[in-house]
Tab-separated table of C-alpha atoms and ligand atoms in Angstrom:
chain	number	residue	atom	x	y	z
A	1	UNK	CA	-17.123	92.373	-5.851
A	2	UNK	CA	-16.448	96.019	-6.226
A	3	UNK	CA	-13.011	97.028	-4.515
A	4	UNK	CA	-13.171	100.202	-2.606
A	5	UNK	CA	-10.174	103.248	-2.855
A	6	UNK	CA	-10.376	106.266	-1.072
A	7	UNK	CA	-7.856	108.897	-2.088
A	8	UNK	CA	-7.456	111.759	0.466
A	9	UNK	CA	-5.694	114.960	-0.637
A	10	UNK	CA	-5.299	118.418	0.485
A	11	UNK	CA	-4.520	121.029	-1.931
A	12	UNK	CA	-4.193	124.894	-2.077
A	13	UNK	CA	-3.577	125.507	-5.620
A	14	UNK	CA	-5.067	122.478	-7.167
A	15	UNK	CA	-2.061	121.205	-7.925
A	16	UNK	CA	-1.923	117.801	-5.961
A	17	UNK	CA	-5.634	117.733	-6.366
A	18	UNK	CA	-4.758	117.023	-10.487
A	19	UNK	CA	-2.017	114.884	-9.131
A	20	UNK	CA	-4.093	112.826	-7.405
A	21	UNK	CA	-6.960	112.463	-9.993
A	22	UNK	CA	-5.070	111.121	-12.698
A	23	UNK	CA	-3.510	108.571	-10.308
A	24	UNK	CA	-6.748	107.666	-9.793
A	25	UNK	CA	-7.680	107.701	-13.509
A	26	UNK	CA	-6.905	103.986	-13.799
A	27	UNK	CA	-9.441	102.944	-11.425
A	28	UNK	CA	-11.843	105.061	-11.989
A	29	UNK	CA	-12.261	103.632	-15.526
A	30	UNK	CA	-12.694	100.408	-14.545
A	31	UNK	CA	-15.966	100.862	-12.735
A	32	UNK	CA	-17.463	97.442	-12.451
A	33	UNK	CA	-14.558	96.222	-10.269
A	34	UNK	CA	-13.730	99.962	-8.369
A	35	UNK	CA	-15.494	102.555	-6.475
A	36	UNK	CA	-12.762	105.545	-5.841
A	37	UNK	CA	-13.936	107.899	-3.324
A	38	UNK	CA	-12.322	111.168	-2.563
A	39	UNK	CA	-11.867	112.545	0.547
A	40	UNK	CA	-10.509	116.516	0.513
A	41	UNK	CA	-9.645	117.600	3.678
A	42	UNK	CA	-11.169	120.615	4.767
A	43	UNK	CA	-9.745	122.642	7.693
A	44	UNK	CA	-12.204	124.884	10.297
A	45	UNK	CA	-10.273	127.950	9.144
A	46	UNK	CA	-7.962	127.150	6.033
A	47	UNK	CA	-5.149	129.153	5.124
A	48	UNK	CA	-5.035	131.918	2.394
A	49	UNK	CA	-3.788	131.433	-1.015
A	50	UNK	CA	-2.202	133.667	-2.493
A	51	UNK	CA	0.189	133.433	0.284
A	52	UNK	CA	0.300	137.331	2.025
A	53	UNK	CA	3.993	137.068	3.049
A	54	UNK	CA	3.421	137.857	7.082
A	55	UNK	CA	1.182	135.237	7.048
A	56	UNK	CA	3.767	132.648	5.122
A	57	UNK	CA	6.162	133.402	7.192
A	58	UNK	CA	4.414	133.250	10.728
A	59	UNK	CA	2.893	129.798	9.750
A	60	UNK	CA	6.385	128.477	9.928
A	61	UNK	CA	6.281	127.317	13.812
A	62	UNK	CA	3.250	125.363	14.076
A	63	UNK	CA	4.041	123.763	10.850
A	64	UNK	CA	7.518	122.342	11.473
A	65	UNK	CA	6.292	121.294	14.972
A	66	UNK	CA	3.117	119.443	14.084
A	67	UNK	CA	0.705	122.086	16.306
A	68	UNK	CA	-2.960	120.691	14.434
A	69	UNK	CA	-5.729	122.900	13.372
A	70	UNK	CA	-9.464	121.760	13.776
A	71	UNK	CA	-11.015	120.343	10.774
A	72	UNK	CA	-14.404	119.663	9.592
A	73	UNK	CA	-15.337	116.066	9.935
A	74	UNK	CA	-14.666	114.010	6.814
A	75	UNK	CA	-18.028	112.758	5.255
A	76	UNK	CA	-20.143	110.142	6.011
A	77	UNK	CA	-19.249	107.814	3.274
A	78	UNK	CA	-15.277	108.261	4.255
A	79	UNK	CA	-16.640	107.024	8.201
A	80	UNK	CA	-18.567	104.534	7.358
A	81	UNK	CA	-16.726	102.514	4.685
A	82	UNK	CA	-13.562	99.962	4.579
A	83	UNK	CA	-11.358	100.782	2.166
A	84	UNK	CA	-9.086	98.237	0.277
A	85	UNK	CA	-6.650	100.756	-0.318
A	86	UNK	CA	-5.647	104.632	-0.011
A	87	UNK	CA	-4.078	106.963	-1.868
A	88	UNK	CA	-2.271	109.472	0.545
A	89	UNK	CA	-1.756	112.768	-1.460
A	90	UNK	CA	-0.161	115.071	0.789
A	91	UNK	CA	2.360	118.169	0.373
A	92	UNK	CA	5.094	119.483	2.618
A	93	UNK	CA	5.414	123.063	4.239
A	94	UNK	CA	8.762	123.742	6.216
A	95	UNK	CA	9.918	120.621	5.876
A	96	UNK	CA	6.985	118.671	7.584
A	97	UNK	CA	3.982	117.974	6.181
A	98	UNK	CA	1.508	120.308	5.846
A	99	UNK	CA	-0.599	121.704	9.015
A	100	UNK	CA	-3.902	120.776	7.204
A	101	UNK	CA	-2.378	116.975	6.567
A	102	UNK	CA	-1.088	116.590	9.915
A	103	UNK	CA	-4.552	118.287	11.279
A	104	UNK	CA	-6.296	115.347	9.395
A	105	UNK	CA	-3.436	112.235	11.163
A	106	UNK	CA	-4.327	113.756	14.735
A	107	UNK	CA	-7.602	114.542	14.341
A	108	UNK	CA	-8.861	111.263	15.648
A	109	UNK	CA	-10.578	110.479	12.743
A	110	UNK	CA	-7.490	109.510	11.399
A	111	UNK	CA	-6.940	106.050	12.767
A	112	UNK	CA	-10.363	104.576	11.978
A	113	UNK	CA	-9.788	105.342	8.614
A	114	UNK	CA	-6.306	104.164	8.116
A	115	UNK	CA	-6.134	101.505	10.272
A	116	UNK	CA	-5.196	97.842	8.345
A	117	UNK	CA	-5.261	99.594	5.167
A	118	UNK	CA	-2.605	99.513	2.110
A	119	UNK	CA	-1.698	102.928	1.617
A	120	UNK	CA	0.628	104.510	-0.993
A	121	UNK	CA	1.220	108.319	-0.138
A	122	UNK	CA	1.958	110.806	-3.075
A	123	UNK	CA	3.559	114.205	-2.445
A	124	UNK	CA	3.354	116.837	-5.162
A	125	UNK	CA	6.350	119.236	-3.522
A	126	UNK	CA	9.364	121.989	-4.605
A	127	UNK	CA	11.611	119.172	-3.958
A	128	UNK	CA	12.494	118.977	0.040
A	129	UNK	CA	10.314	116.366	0.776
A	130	UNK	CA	12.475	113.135	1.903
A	131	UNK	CA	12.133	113.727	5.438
A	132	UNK	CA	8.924	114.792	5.522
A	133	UNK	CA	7.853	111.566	4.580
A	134	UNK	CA	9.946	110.545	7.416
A	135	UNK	CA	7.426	112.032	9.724
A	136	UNK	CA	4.716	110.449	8.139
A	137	UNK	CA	5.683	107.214	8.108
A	138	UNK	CA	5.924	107.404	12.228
A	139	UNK	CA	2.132	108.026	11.990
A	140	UNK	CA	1.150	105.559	9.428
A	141	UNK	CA	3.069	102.626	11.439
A	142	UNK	CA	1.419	104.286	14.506
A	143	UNK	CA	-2.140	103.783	13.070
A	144	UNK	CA	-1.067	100.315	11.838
A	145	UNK	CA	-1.951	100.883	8.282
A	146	UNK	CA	0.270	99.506	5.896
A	147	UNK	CA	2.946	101.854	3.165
A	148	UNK	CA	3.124	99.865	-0.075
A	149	UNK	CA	4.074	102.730	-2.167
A	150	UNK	CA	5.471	106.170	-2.517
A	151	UNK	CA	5.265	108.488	-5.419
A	152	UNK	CA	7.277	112.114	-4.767
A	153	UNK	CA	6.585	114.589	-7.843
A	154	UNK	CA	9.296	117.735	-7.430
A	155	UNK	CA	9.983	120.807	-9.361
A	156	UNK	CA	12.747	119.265	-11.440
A	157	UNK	CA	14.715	122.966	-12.164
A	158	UNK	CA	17.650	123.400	-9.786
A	159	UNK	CA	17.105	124.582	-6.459
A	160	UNK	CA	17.750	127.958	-6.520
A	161	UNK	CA	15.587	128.726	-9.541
A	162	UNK	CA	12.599	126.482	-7.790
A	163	UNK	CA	12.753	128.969	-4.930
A	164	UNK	CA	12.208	131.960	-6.944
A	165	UNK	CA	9.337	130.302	-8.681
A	166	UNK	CA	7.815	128.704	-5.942
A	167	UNK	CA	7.959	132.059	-3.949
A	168	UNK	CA	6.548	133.666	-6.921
A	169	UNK	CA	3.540	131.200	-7.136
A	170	UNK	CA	2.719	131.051	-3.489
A	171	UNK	CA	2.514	135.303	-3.058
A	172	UNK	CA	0.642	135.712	-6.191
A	173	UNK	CA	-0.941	132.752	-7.556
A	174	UNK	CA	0.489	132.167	-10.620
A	175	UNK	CA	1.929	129.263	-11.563
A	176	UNK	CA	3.473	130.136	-15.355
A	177	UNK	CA	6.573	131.347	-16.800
A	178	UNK	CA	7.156	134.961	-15.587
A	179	UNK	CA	9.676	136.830	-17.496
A	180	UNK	CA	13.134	134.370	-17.415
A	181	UNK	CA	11.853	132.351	-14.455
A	182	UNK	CA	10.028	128.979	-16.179
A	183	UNK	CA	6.885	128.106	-14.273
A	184	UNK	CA	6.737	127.111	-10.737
A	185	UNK	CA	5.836	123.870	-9.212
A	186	UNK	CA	5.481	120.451	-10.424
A	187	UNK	CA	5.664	120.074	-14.669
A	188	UNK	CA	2.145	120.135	-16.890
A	189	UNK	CA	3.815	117.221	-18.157
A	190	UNK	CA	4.523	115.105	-15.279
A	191	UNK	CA	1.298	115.990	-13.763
A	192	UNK	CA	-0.556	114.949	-16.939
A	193	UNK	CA	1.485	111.808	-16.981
A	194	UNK	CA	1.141	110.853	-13.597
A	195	UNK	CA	-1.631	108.265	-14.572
A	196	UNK	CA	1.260	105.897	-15.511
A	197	UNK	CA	1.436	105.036	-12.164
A	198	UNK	CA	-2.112	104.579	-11.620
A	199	UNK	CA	-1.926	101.851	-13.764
A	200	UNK	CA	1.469	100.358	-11.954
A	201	UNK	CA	-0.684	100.477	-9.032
A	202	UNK	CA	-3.614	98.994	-10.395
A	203	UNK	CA	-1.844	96.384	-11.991
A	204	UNK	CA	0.201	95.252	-8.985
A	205	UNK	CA	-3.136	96.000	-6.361
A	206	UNK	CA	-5.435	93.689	-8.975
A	207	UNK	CA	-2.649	90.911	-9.065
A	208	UNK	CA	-2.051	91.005	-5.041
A	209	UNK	CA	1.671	91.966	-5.713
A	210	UNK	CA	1.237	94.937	-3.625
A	211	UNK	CA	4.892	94.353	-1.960
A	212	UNK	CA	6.465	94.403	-5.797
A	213	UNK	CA	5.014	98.016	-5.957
A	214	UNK	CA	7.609	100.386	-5.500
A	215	UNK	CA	10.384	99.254	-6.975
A	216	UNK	CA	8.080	99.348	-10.123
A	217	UNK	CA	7.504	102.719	-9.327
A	218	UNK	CA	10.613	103.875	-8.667
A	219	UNK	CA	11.907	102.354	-12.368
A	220	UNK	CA	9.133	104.835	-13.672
A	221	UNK	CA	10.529	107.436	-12.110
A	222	UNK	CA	8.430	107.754	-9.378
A	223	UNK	CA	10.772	109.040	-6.829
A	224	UNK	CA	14.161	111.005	-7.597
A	225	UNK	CA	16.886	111.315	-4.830
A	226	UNK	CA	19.527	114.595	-4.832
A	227	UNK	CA	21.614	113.885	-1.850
A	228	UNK	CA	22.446	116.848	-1.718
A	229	UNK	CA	18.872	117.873	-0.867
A	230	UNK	CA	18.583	115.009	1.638
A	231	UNK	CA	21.718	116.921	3.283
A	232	UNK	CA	20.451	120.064	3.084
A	233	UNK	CA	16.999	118.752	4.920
A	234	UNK	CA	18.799	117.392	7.957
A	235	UNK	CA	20.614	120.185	8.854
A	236	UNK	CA	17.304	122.389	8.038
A	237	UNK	CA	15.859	120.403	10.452
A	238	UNK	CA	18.110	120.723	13.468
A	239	UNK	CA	17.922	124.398	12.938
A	240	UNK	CA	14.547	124.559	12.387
A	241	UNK	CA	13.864	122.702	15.529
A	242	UNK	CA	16.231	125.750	17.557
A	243	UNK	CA	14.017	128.462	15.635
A	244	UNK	CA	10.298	126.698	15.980
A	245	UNK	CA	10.705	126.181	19.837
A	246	UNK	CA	12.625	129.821	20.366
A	247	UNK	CA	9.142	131.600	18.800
A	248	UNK	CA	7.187	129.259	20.400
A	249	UNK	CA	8.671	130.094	24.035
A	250	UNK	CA	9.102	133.853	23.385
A	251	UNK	CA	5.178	134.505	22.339
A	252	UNK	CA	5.703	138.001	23.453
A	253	UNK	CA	8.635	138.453	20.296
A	254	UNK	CA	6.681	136.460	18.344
A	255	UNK	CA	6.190	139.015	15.600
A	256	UNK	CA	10.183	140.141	15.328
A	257	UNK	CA	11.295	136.398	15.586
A	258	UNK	CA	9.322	135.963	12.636
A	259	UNK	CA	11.070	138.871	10.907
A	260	UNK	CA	14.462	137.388	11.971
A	261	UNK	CA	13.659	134.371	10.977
A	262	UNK	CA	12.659	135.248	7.339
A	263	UNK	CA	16.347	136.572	7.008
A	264	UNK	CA	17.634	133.803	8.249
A	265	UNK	CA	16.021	131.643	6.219
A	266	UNK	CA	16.810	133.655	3.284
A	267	UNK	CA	20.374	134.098	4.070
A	268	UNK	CA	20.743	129.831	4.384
A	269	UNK	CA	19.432	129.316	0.880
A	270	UNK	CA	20.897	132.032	-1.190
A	271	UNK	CA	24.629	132.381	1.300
A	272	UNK	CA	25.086	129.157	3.061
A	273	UNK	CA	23.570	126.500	1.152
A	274	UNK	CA	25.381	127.678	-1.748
A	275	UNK	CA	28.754	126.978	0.105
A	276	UNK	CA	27.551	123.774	1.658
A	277	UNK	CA	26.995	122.238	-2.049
A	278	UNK	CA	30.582	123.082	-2.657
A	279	UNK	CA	31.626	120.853	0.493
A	280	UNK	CA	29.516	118.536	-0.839
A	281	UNK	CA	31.044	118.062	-4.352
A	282	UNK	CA	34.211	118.030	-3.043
A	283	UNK	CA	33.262	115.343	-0.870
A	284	UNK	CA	31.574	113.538	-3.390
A	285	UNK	CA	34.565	110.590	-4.325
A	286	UNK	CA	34.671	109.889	-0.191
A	287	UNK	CA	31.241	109.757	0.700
A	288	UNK	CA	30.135	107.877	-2.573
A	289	UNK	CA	28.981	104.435	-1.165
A	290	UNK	CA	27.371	106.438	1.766
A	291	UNK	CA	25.028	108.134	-0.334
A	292	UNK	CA	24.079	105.403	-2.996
A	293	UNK	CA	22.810	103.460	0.457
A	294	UNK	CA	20.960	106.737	1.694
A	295	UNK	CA	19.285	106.998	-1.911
A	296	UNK	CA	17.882	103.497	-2.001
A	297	UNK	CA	17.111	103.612	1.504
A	298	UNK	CA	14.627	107.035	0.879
A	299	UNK	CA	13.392	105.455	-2.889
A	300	UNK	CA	11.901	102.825	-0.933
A	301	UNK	CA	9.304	102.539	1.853
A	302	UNK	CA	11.070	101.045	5.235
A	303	UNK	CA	11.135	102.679	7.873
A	304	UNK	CA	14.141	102.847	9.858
B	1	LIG	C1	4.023	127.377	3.892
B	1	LIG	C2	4.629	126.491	2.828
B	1	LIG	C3	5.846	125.875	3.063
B	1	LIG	C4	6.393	125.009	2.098
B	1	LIG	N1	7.539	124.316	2.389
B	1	LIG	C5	8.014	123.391	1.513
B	1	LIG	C6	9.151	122.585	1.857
B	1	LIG	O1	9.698	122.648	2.961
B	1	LIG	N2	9.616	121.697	0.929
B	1	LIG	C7	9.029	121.575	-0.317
B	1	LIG	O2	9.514	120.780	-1.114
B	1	LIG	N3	7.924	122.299	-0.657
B	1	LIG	C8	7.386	123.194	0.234
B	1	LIG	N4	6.253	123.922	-0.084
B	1	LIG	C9	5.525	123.631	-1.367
B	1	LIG	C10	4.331	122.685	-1.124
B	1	LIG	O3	4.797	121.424	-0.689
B	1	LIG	C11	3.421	122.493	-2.342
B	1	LIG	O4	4.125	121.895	-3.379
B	1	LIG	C12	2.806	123.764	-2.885
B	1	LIG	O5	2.448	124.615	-1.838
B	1	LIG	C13	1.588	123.436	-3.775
B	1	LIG	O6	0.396	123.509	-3.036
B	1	LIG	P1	-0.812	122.469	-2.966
B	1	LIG	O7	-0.290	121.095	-2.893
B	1	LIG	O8	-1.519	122.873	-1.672
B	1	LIG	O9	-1.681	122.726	-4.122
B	1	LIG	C14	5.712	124.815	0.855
B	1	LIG	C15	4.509	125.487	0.618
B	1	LIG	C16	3.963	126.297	1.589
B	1	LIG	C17	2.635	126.971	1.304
C-alpha cells in the first residue's frame, strides 16, 4: 500500500520551498509506493517581501515571543488524511521560528495533523538556527508527534559577510553576488544537492530504521555546529527576551523602541560580537570538552 508524506513549508523567497522539493524528490519518484502531499502555509495577511526596513524591524517582538497570526485553513486533503511521515520545512526570524510557522503549531490545526507522526524538520536559515529548533521541539513533544530527523542548511560564509548579504536579499530581493558580497542565503549547490538526503530518508523510512536516521544525516553533512554561534544565540536570547517584553509593555514608544532597537542590534553584531569571538578563542583550550558535548548534543534530536 501507498505510504503517505506530507511536507509542510513556509517560504518567502522560495528558497526553502526548493529545499523542500528536492528532499522530497526521492519519494516523489517512486510513485507506486508514495503519495507526497504539500502543504504551504498560507497566513490571513502575510508579510511583504522585499523586506521595507520599518516593517523588518517592527516584526521583531511578536516574532521572538511567539504572538501567532491567523492563517487560512490548510486544505482538505492535509485534514482529512494520516500521514506516515512529515517533512517540517521551517525557517527562523529573530531567533525563533518564523511567525507564519509558529501561526501554523498554534493554530489548532496543528495537533491533528502532527499528532503520532514521524517528523523530520528542515530549516533553510543564515545560520542562527540551533535554538530555534529548541523551541520547536517543545511543540512537537507537546503534540506528541515524533522528531526522527533534522536537516539545518546555513549560509556557509562567515558571519559577518552573511549579514550583509542576507540584509541585502531581504530589502531588495535579490539573492546573487552584488559587487564583492557573494550571494546571500543558502548555496545553489547545497540546495540542488539537498536530494541526498531524501534518499537517506527514504532509505532508512522504507527499511523501518527511522531511529538510525540522523546520525546518517549528520555524516552527510546535514547539520553543522559553530559554537561560537550557539554562544552567540543564548546570550541573543536573554537580551532579546529584555527588548521583546520592554516594546511590548511600552505600546505607546513602540515606534522609537523599534528605532533603538535596530541600533542595538546593529551595534551587537558589528561591536560586541566581534569582541565576544575573541573571548571565545581564547577560551577555546579550557572549554574544549564543553563544547564537543554541546555540538553532539544540538547535531542530534533529544530534547533536553
Ligand atoms: C524577519 C527575519 C528575521 C530573520 N532572523 C533570522 C535569525 O535569527 N537567524 C537566522 O539564521 N536566519 C534568520 N532569518 C533568515 C530566514 O531564516 C530565512 O533563511 C530567509 O528569510 C529565507 O526566507 P524563506 O525561507 O522564507 O524563503 C531571518 C529572516 C527574516 C525575514
Amino acid at each position: 500500500m501507498q505510504k503517505n508524506i506530507l511536507v509542510i513549508y513556509y517560504t518567502q523567497t522560495g528558497q526553502l520551498e526548493d529545499i523542500v522539493k528536492n528532499i522530497a524528490k526521492p519519494f516523489e519518484d517512486k510513485k507506486d509506493e508514495y503519495k507526497v502531499t504539500y502543504y504551504n502555509i498560507k497566513l490571513k495577511k502575510d508579510f511583504p517581501f522585499p523586506w521595507p526596513s520599518d516593517v523588518f524591524y517592527n516584526t521583531f517582538p511578536e516574532s521572538y515571543l511567539q504572538v501567532p497570526s491567523e492563517i487560512l485553513p490548510p486544505p482538505i486533503e492535509v485534514l482529512n488524511q494520516k500521514f506516515d511521515l512529515i517533512l517540517f520545512g521551517y525557517q527562523v526570524w529573530y531567533l525563533t521560528p518564523s511567525i507564519p510557522i509558529i501561526s501554523f503549531l498554534k493554530s489548532g490545526y496543528a495537533e491533528n495533523i502532527l499528532k503520532g507522526t514521524p517528523i523530520v524538520t528542515i530549516s533553510g536559515t543564515r545560520n542562527m538556527w540551533m535554538l530555534s529548533q529548541e523551541k520547536l521541539k517543545v511543540y512537537i513533544k507537546q503534540m506528541q508527534a515524533k522528531l526522527v530527523g533534522n536537516i539545518a542548511l546555513v549560509d556557509r560564509h562567515d558571519n559577518y559577510t552573511s549579514v550583509l548579504t542576507i540584509l541585502n536579499w531581504l530589502s531588495t530581493g535579490k539573492k546573487e553576488k552584488t559587487g564583492i558580497l557573494p550571494a546571500a542565503g543558502v548555496s545553489d549547490e547545497e540546495i540542488a544537492g539537498a536530494g541526498k538526503f531524501g534518499n537517506i530518508i527514504e532509505k532508512h523510512f522504507s527499511q523501518n530504521t527511522l531511529e538510525d536516521l540522523q546520525p546518517d544525516l549528520v555524516k552527510n553533512d546535514a547539520v553543522e555546529i559553530r559554537p561560537f554561534l550557539v554562544r552567540v544565540e543564548k546570550v541573543g536570547n536573554k537580551i532579546f527576551t529584555v527588548w521583546s517584553r520592554l516594546i511590548m509593555k511600552k505600546k505607546e514608544k513602540r515606534p522609537l523602541l523599534i528605532k533603538f532597537f535596530k541600533v542595538y542590534l546593529m551595534t551587537a553584531i558589528w561591536i560586541v560580537s566581534p569582541i565576544v569571538l575573541v573571548f571565545h578563542i581564547l577560551a577555546a583550550p579550557l572549554l574544549w570538552s564543553k563544547r564537543q558535548k554541546q555540538k553532539k548534543y544540538f547535531q542530534g534530536i533529544n530534547i533536553k
